[in-house]
Amino acid sequence: MADTGSLLPEWLDMTFMGHGHCYLWRSDLLALHAISDTLIAAAYFTIPLALYVLLHKRKDIEFEWMFLLFALFIFCCGVTHLMAVYNIWNGAYYLSGFLKALTAVVSLITAALVWPLIPRAMALPRPAQLQAVNMELQSEIVNRNQIEQNLEKARFALERQIEELTLTKQRLEDEIEQRSRLEKQQRHQTRALERSNEDLEQFAFIASHDLREPLRKLMAFTQMLMTGKYGELNEKGEQFVRYIREAAERMDALLNSLLSYSRISSSDEDHEELSMHRIVEDACRDLQLRIEESRATIKVGDLCWVRGDPAQLRQLMQNLIGNSLKYCSPDTPPVIEIAAQPSSLPGRCEVTVTDNGIGFDAAYKDQIFDVFKRLHGRGDYEGTGIGLAICRKIVERHGGSILADGEEGKGACFRFDLPLAAGPGESA
């Protein structure tokens, strides 16, 4: 076996005849093979260049090593074709065989690595799939952009809501602070009212004892003077004594009214379920003599059951009916109508007392409930001016309100509401 040193000169031996002898140096045949191998080699050389450009521009391409190996294989093939052109005129067959052997090795390696690569290449998505995925991605991008816009709008809306909530919170805090001040003021007013009630009770005690005692003596002594047992009085003296007695009687009536007004006080514990029919009957019984004297007609409609203080509600109806009897027309017998219906307020009953009396100017409809307020002179109609004030206080003690409507010469109507109660056999 020859060593490497002896083989190298043989491989570079150029003494062999070229392929042109096989072609009989025919020019057409020589040109055919030479041009064909040259074009093939040129085409082979452009392929690795194209692969290089592709790899250079697409850094993210997969299987880069396979492209490089394939480019080497194509390049070796091109070299063998150039070697074939060279051997037409020269006989470098050892060098040609070496290049073919190198090409064979590269080809075998490429072929060996291509087959395992086929399943992985098959797993790669197709262009249509990539296009579909790309469209889905584009749609998702559009959706995400829309979602981002919606989120941005929601963020702005949320910020506005936060600002509104902050303003609302500030208003609520201000309102709470204001209510706290009002509650504090109300507590002060309540304590002042309690002190006023205590003073009123003290006044009632004084009026019932200290003031009425000298009145009783004054009325008793004037009565004794009017009997004539202690000397005869001339006409002027009798008139003065009569004036004194009338003033004392008016003072006594006034004190009685003030005592009635000051003693109106009740709580829910004092209330019970009452029939308004029964209350009206009791009030009419107390006023029976005045009703007969004035030839009055009392018309009682359907009345309801209420919850309240029986003595106060009886005084309420007695004062209202008595007011209608007092302020009746001189030439017309009084007709008094009493009716009731459910109020627009839940759990309340509205009662009306209507008469055909002299009425009053509507401009005074709020003032007639004031203490000592009189629309007529004492000489025309008797009274102390406290009766309707007592009515308002009783109604307010029962959580309601009282209103008056009237017209001069056409009568008056009093309307008030009381707590509604269930009648016998009904559930509350």
Coordinates of C-alpha atoms in Angstrom, one line a residue:
M1 CA 0.0 0.0 0.0
A2 CA 1.4 3.3 -1.0
D3 CA 1.8 6.1 1.6
T4 CA 0.2 9.5 1.5
G5 CA 3.3 11.1 0.2
S6 CA 3.4 8.9 -2.9
L7 CA -0.4 9.3 -3.5
L8 CA -0.5 13.1 -3.6
P9 CA 1.6 13.4 -6.8
E10 CA -0.6 10.8 -8.4
W11 CA -3.8 12.7 -7.5
L12 CA -2.3 15.8 -9.1
D13 CA -1.2 13.9 -12.2
M14 CA -2.4 15.8 -15.3
T15 CA -1.0 13.3 -17.9
F16 CA -4.3 11.5 -18.4
M17 CA -6.1 12.2 -21.6
G18 CA -9.0 14.6 -21.4
H19 CA -12.6 13.6 -22.1
G20 CA -12.2 15.5 -25.4
H21 CA -10.6 12.4 -26.8
C22 CA -13.8 10.4 -26.0
Y23 CA -15.7 13.1 -27.8
L24 CA -13.2 12.8 -30.7
W25 CA -12.7 16.5 -30.3
R26 CA -15.8 17.2 -32.1
S27 CA -16.6 20.9 -31.6
D28 CA -20.3 20.5 -31.3
L29 CA -20.1 17.8 -28.7
L30 CA -17.4 19.6 -26.8
A31 CA -19.5 22.8 -26.7
L32 CA -22.6 20.9 -25.6
H33 CA -20.9 19.3 -22.6
A34 CA -18.9 22.3 -21.7
I35 CA -21.8 24.8 -21.9
S36 CA -24.2 22.5 -20.1
D37 CA -21.9 21.7 -17.2
T38 CA -21.0 25.4 -16.9
L39 CA -24.6 26.5 -16.8
I40 CA -25.4 23.8 -14.3
A41 CA -22.5 24.9 -12.1
A42 CA -23.5 28.6 -12.4
A43 CA -27.1 27.6 -11.4
Y44 CA -25.7 25.6 -8.5
F45 CA -23.6 28.4 -7.3
T46 CA -26.6 30.9 -7.2
I47 CA -28.6 28.6 -5.0
P48 CA -26.3 28.9 -1.9
L49 CA -26.2 32.6 -2.5
A50 CA -30.0 32.8 -2.4
L51 CA -30.0 30.6 0.7
Y52 CA -27.5 33.0 2.3
V53 CA -29.6 36.0 1.5
L54 CA -32.7 34.2 2.9
L55 CA -30.9 33.3 6.2
H56 CA -29.5 36.8 6.5
K57 CA -32.9 38.5 6.1
R58 CA -34.8 35.9 8.2
K59 CA -32.9 35.6 11.5
D60 CA -35.9 33.7 13.0
I61 CA -36.1 30.9 10.4
E62 CA -36.1 27.4 11.8
F63 CA -33.7 24.6 10.8
E64 CA -30.9 27.1 9.8
W65 CA -28.2 24.4 10.0
M66 CA -30.1 22.3 7.4
F67 CA -30.2 25.2 5.0
L68 CA -26.4 25.6 5.4
L69 CA -25.7 21.9 4.9
F70 CA -28.0 21.9 1.8
A71 CA -26.1 25.0 0.4
L72 CA -22.8 23.2 0.9
F73 CA -24.1 20.2 -0.9
I74 CA -25.3 22.3 -3.9
F75 CA -22.0 24.1 -3.9
C76 CA -20.0 20.8 -4.1
C77 CA -22.3 19.7 -6.9
G78 CA -21.5 22.8 -8.8
V79 CA -17.7 22.3 -8.3
T80 CA -17.9 18.7 -9.7
H81 CA -19.6 20.1 -12.9
L82 CA -16.9 22.7 -13.3
M83 CA -14.4 19.9 -12.8
A84 CA -16.1 18.0 -15.6
V85 CA -15.6 21.0 -17.9
Y86 CA -12.0 21.2 -16.9
N87 CA -11.4 17.5 -17.6
I88 CA -12.6 17.8 -21.2
W89 CA -9.1 19.2 -22.1
N90 CA -7.2 18.0 -19.0
G91 CA -7.0 14.7 -17.3
A92 CA -7.1 15.6 -13.5
Y93 CA -9.2 12.5 -12.7
Y94 CA -7.8 12.0 -9.2
L95 CA -8.8 15.6 -8.3
S96 CA -12.1 15.1 -9.9
G97 CA -12.7 11.9 -8.0
F98 CA -11.7 13.6 -4.7
L99 CA -14.3 16.3 -5.3
K100 CA -16.9 13.7 -6.2
A101 CA -16.0 11.9 -3.0
L102 CA -16.4 15.1 -1.0
T103 CA -19.7 15.7 -2.7
A104 CA -20.8 12.2 -1.9
V105 CA -20.0 12.6 1.8
V106 CA -21.9 15.9 2.0
S107 CA -24.8 14.3 0.0
L108 CA -24.9 11.3 2.4
I109 CA -24.9 13.6 5.4
T110 CA -27.6 15.8 4.0
A111 CA -29.7 12.8 3.0
A112 CA -29.2 11.2 6.4
L113 CA -30.4 14.4 8.2
V114 CA -33.3 15.2 5.8
W115 CA -35.3 12.2 6.6
P116 CA -35.6 12.7 10.4
L117 CA -36.4 16.3 9.6
I118 CA -39.5 15.5 7.5
P119 CA -41.9 14.8 10.5
R120 CA -40.8 18.1 12.1
A121 CA -41.2 19.9 8.9
M122 CA -44.7 18.3 8.4
A123 CA -45.6 19.6 11.9
L124 CA -45.0 23.1 10.8
P125 CA -48.3 25.0 10.0
R126 CA -49.3 25.4 6.4
P127 CA -49.5 28.9 4.9
A128 CA -53.3 28.7 4.9
Q129 CA -53.1 27.8 8.6
L130 CA -50.7 30.6 9.2
Q131 CA -52.9 33.0 7.3
A132 CA -56.0 31.9 9.4
V133 CA -54.0 32.2 12.6
N134 CA -52.8 35.6 11.4
M135 CA -56.4 36.7 10.7
E136 CA -57.4 35.4 14.2
L137 CA -54.5 37.4 15.7
Q138 CA -55.6 40.5 13.7
S139 CA -59.1 40.0 14.9
E140 CA -57.9 39.5 18.5
I141 CA -55.8 42.7 18.1
V142 CA -58.9 44.6 17.0
N143 CA -60.8 43.1 19.9
R144 CA -58.1 44.0 22.3
N145 CA -57.9 47.5 21.0
Q146 CA -61.7 47.7 21.4
I147 CA -61.5 46.3 24.9
E148 CA -58.7 48.8 25.7
Q149 CA -60.9 51.6 24.4
N150 CA -63.8 50.3 26.5
L151 CA -61.6 50.0 29.5
E152 CA -60.3 53.6 28.9
K153 CA -63.9 54.8 28.7
A154 CA -64.8 52.8 31.8
R155 CA -61.8 54.3 33.6
F156 CA -63.0 57.8 32.7
A157 CA -66.5 56.9 33.8
L158 CA -65.2 55.4 37.0
E159 CA -63.1 58.5 37.7
R160 CA -66.2 60.6 37.1
Q161 CA -68.2 58.4 39.5
I162 CA -65.5 58.6 42.0
E163 CA -65.6 62.4 41.7
E164 CA -69.4 62.3 42.1
L165 CA -69.1 60.0 45.1
T166 CA -66.5 62.2 46.6
L167 CA -68.8 65.2 46.2
T168 CA -71.8 63.2 47.5
K169 CA -69.7 62.1 50.4
Q170 CA -68.8 65.7 51.1
R171 CA -72.4 66.7 50.9
L172 CA -73.4 63.9 53.2
E173 CA -70.8 64.9 55.7
D174 CA -72.0 68.5 55.5
E175 CA -75.6 67.3 55.9
I176 CA -74.6 65.1 58.8
E177 CA -72.8 68.0 60.4
Q178 CA -75.8 70.3 59.8
R179 CA -78.2 67.6 61.2
S180 CA -75.9 67.3 64.2
R181 CA -76.2 71.0 64.7
L182 CA -80.0 70.9 64.2
E183 CA -80.3 68.0 66.6
K184 CA -78.2 69.9 69.1
Q185 CA -80.4 72.9 68.6
Q186 CA -83.5 70.7 68.8
R187 CA -82.2 69.3 72.1
H188 CA -81.8 72.8 73.4
Q189 CA -85.3 73.7 72.2
T190 CA -86.6 70.5 73.8
R191 CA -85.1 71.4 77.1
A192 CA -86.4 74.9 76.7
L193 CA -89.8 73.5 75.9
E194 CA -89.6 71.2 78.9
R195 CA -88.8 74.2 81.1
S196 CA -91.7 76.1 79.5
N197 CA -94.0 73.2 80.2
E198 CA -92.8 73.2 83.8
D199 CA -93.4 76.9 84.0
L200 CA -96.9 76.4 82.4
E201 CA -97.7 73.7 84.9
Q202 CA -96.5 76.0 87.7
F203 CA -98.7 78.7 86.2
A204 CA -101.6 76.3 86.1
F205 CA -101.1 75.5 89.8
I206 CA -100.9 79.2 90.7
A207 CA -104.0 80.0 88.5
S208 CA -105.9 77.2 90.1
H209 CA -105.1 78.3 93.7
D210 CA -103.7 81.8 94.1
L211 CA -105.6 83.6 91.3
R212 CA -109.0 81.9 91.6
E213 CA -109.2 82.3 95.4
P214 CA -109.5 86.1 95.3
L215 CA -111.9 85.8 92.3
R216 CA -114.2 83.6 94.4
K217 CA -114.1 86.2 97.2
L218 CA -114.7 89.0 94.7
M219 CA -117.7 87.2 93.2
A220 CA -119.1 86.3 96.6
F221 CA -118.8 89.8 98.0
T222 CA -120.4 91.3 94.9
Q223 CA -123.2 88.8 95.2
M224 CA -123.7 89.8 98.8
L225 CA -123.8 93.5 97.8
M226 CA -126.4 92.8 95.1
T227 CA -128.7 91.1 97.7
G228 CA -129.3 94.5 99.5
K229 CA -128.6 93.0 102.9
Y230 CA -125.7 95.4 103.5
G231 CA -127.3 98.6 102.4
E232 CA -129.1 99.9 99.5
L233 CA -127.1 101.0 96.4
N234 CA -128.2 103.6 94.0
E235 CA -128.6 102.7 90.3
K236 CA -125.0 103.7 89.5
G237 CA -123.6 101.6 92.4
E238 CA -125.6 98.6 91.3
Q239 CA -124.2 99.1 87.7
F240 CA -120.7 99.2 89.0
V241 CA -121.2 96.1 91.1
R242 CA -122.6 94.3 88.1
Y243 CA -119.6 95.4 86.0
I244 CA -117.3 94.0 88.7
R245 CA -119.2 90.7 88.8
E246 CA -119.2 90.3 85.0
A247 CA -115.4 91.1 84.9
A248 CA -114.8 88.5 87.7
E249 CA -116.9 85.9 85.8
R250 CA -115.0 86.6 82.6
M251 CA -111.7 86.2 84.5
D252 CA -112.9 82.9 86.0
A253 CA -113.9 81.6 82.6
L254 CA -110.6 82.7 81.2
L255 CA -108.7 81.0 84.0
N256 CA -110.7 77.8 83.4
S257 CA -109.8 77.9 79.7
L258 CA -106.1 78.5 80.4
L259 CA -106.2 75.6 82.8
S260 CA -107.8 73.3 80.2
Y261 CA -105.2 74.4 77.6
S262 CA -102.2 73.9 79.9
R263 CA -103.4 70.4 81.1
I264 CA -103.6 68.9 77.6
S265 CA -100.9 66.3 77.7
S266 CA -101.0 62.7 76.7
S267 CA -98.7 59.8 75.6
D268 CA -99.3 56.7 73.6
E269 CA -99.9 54.8 76.8
D270 CA -103.0 56.9 77.5
H271 CA -104.5 56.1 74.0
E272 CA -107.0 53.5 73.4
E273 CA -109.2 52.4 70.5
L274 CA -112.3 54.5 70.3
S275 CA -115.4 54.8 68.2
M276 CA -115.9 58.3 66.8
H277 CA -119.7 57.7 66.8
R278 CA -119.5 57.2 70.6
I279 CA -117.3 60.3 71.0
V280 CA -119.7 62.5 69.0
E281 CA -122.7 61.2 70.9
D282 CA -121.1 62.0 74.2
A283 CA -120.2 65.5 73.0
C284 CA -123.8 66.1 71.8
R285 CA -125.1 64.9 75.1
D286 CA -123.0 67.5 76.9
L287 CA -124.3 70.2 74.5
Q288 CA -127.9 68.9 74.5
L289 CA -129.4 72.1 76.0
R290 CA -127.6 74.5 73.6
I291 CA -128.6 72.2 70.7
E292 CA -132.2 72.4 71.7
E293 CA -132.2 76.1 72.3
S294 CA -130.6 76.8 68.9
R295 CA -132.9 74.2 67.2
A296 CA -129.7 72.8 65.6
T297 CA -129.6 69.7 63.4
I298 CA -126.6 67.4 63.8
K299 CA -126.0 65.1 60.8
V300 CA -123.5 62.3 61.6
G301 CA -122.2 60.3 58.6
D302 CA -120.0 57.1 58.6
L303 CA -117.3 57.6 61.2
C304 CA -114.3 55.5 61.8
W305 CA -112.5 54.0 64.8
V306 CA -109.5 55.9 66.0
R307 CA -106.8 55.6 68.6
G308 CA -106.5 58.4 71.2
D309 CA -107.2 59.9 74.6
P310 CA -111.0 59.6 75.2
A311 CA -111.3 62.7 77.3
Q312 CA -109.3 64.9 75.0
L313 CA -111.2 63.7 71.8
R314 CA -114.5 64.3 73.6
Q315 CA -113.4 67.9 74.4
L316 CA -112.2 68.3 70.8
M317 CA -115.6 67.4 69.3
Q318 CA -117.4 69.4 72.0
N319 CA -115.4 72.5 71.2
L320 CA -115.9 72.2 67.4
I321 CA -119.6 71.5 67.7
G322 CA -120.0 74.3 70.3
N323 CA -118.1 76.7 68.0
S324 CA -120.6 75.9 65.2
L325 CA -123.5 76.5 67.6
K326 CA -122.0 79.8 68.8
Y327 CA -121.3 81.3 65.4
C328 CA -124.6 80.4 63.7
S329 CA -126.7 82.7 61.6
P330 CA -129.3 84.6 63.5
D331 CA -132.1 83.7 61.1
T332 CA -131.1 80.2 60.1
P333 CA -131.1 77.2 62.5
P334 CA -127.6 75.6 62.5
V335 CA -127.0 72.5 60.5
I336 CA -123.8 70.7 61.5
E337 CA -122.4 67.7 59.5
I338 CA -119.8 65.4 60.8
A339 CA -118.1 62.8 58.5
A340 CA -114.9 60.8 58.3
Q341 CA -112.9 59.0 55.6
P342 CA -109.5 57.4 55.3
S343 CA -106.8 60.1 55.0
S344 CA -104.2 60.2 52.2
L345 CA -101.6 59.7 54.9
P346 CA -101.2 56.0 55.8
G347 CA -102.8 54.9 59.0
R348 CA -104.7 58.1 59.5
C349 CA -108.5 59.0 59.6
E350 CA -109.7 62.4 58.3
V351 CA -112.7 63.9 60.2
T352 CA -114.6 66.9 59.0
V353 CA -117.0 69.2 60.9
T354 CA -119.0 71.5 58.6
D355 CA -121.7 74.1 59.5
N356 CA -123.8 76.7 57.8
G357 CA -123.0 79.5 60.2
I358 CA -121.6 83.0 59.7
G359 CA -118.2 81.7 58.5
F360 CA -115.1 83.8 58.5
D361 CA -112.7 85.6 56.2
A362 CA -110.3 83.0 54.6
A363 CA -107.4 85.4 55.4
Y364 CA -107.7 84.4 59.1
K365 CA -107.9 80.7 58.6
D366 CA -104.5 80.2 60.2
Q367 CA -104.9 82.8 63.0
I368 CA -108.2 81.4 64.5
F369 CA -106.2 78.6 66.2
D370 CA -104.0 81.1 68.1
V371 CA -104.5 81.6 71.8
F372 CA -106.8 84.6 72.6
K373 CA -107.5 85.2 68.9
R374 CA -111.0 86.4 68.3
L375 CA -112.5 87.5 65.0
H376 CA -115.6 89.1 66.7
G377 CA -116.1 91.4 69.6
R378 CA -116.9 90.1 73.1
G379 CA -120.2 91.9 73.0
D380 CA -121.3 90.0 69.8
Y381 CA -120.2 86.4 70.8
E382 CA -119.1 85.1 74.2
G383 CA -116.0 83.1 74.7
T384 CA -112.3 83.4 75.7
G385 CA -110.6 82.8 72.4
I386 CA -109.0 79.6 73.5
G387 CA -111.4 76.9 72.4
L388 CA -109.9 76.4 68.9
A389 CA -106.4 76.7 70.3
I390 CA -107.3 73.7 72.6
C391 CA -108.6 71.9 69.5
R392 CA -105.3 72.3 67.6
K393 CA -103.3 71.3 70.7
I394 CA -105.3 68.1 71.1
V395 CA -105.0 67.2 67.4
E396 CA -101.2 67.8 67.5
R397 CA -100.9 65.7 70.6
H398 CA -102.4 62.9 68.5
G399 CA -99.8 63.4 65.7
G400 CA -102.1 65.2 63.3
S401 CA -103.0 68.7 62.1
I402 CA -106.2 70.7 61.8
L403 CA -107.2 73.1 59.1
A404 CA -110.1 75.5 58.7
D405 CA -111.8 76.7 55.5
G406 CA -114.6 79.3 55.5
E407 CA -116.3 82.1 53.7
E408 CA -118.2 84.9 55.3
G409 CA -121.9 84.2 55.4
K410 CA -121.5 80.6 54.0
G411 CA -120.3 78.6 57.0
A412 CA -117.1 77.0 58.0
C413 CA -115.4 73.6 57.7
F414 CA -112.8 72.1 60.1
R415 CA -110.7 69.2 58.9
F416 CA -108.3 67.2 61.1
D417 CA -106.7 63.7 61.1
L418 CA -106.4 61.2 63.9
P419 CA -104.6 57.8 64.2
L420 CA -106.8 55.1 62.5
A421 CA -107.6 52.0 64.6
A422 CA -109.3 48.7 63.8
G423 CA -112.9 48.4 64.8
P424 CA -114.3 45.4 66.8
G425 CA -113.7 42.1 65.0
E426 CA -111.1 43.7 62.6
S427 CA -107.4 43.2 62.7
A428 CA -105.2 46.3 63.0

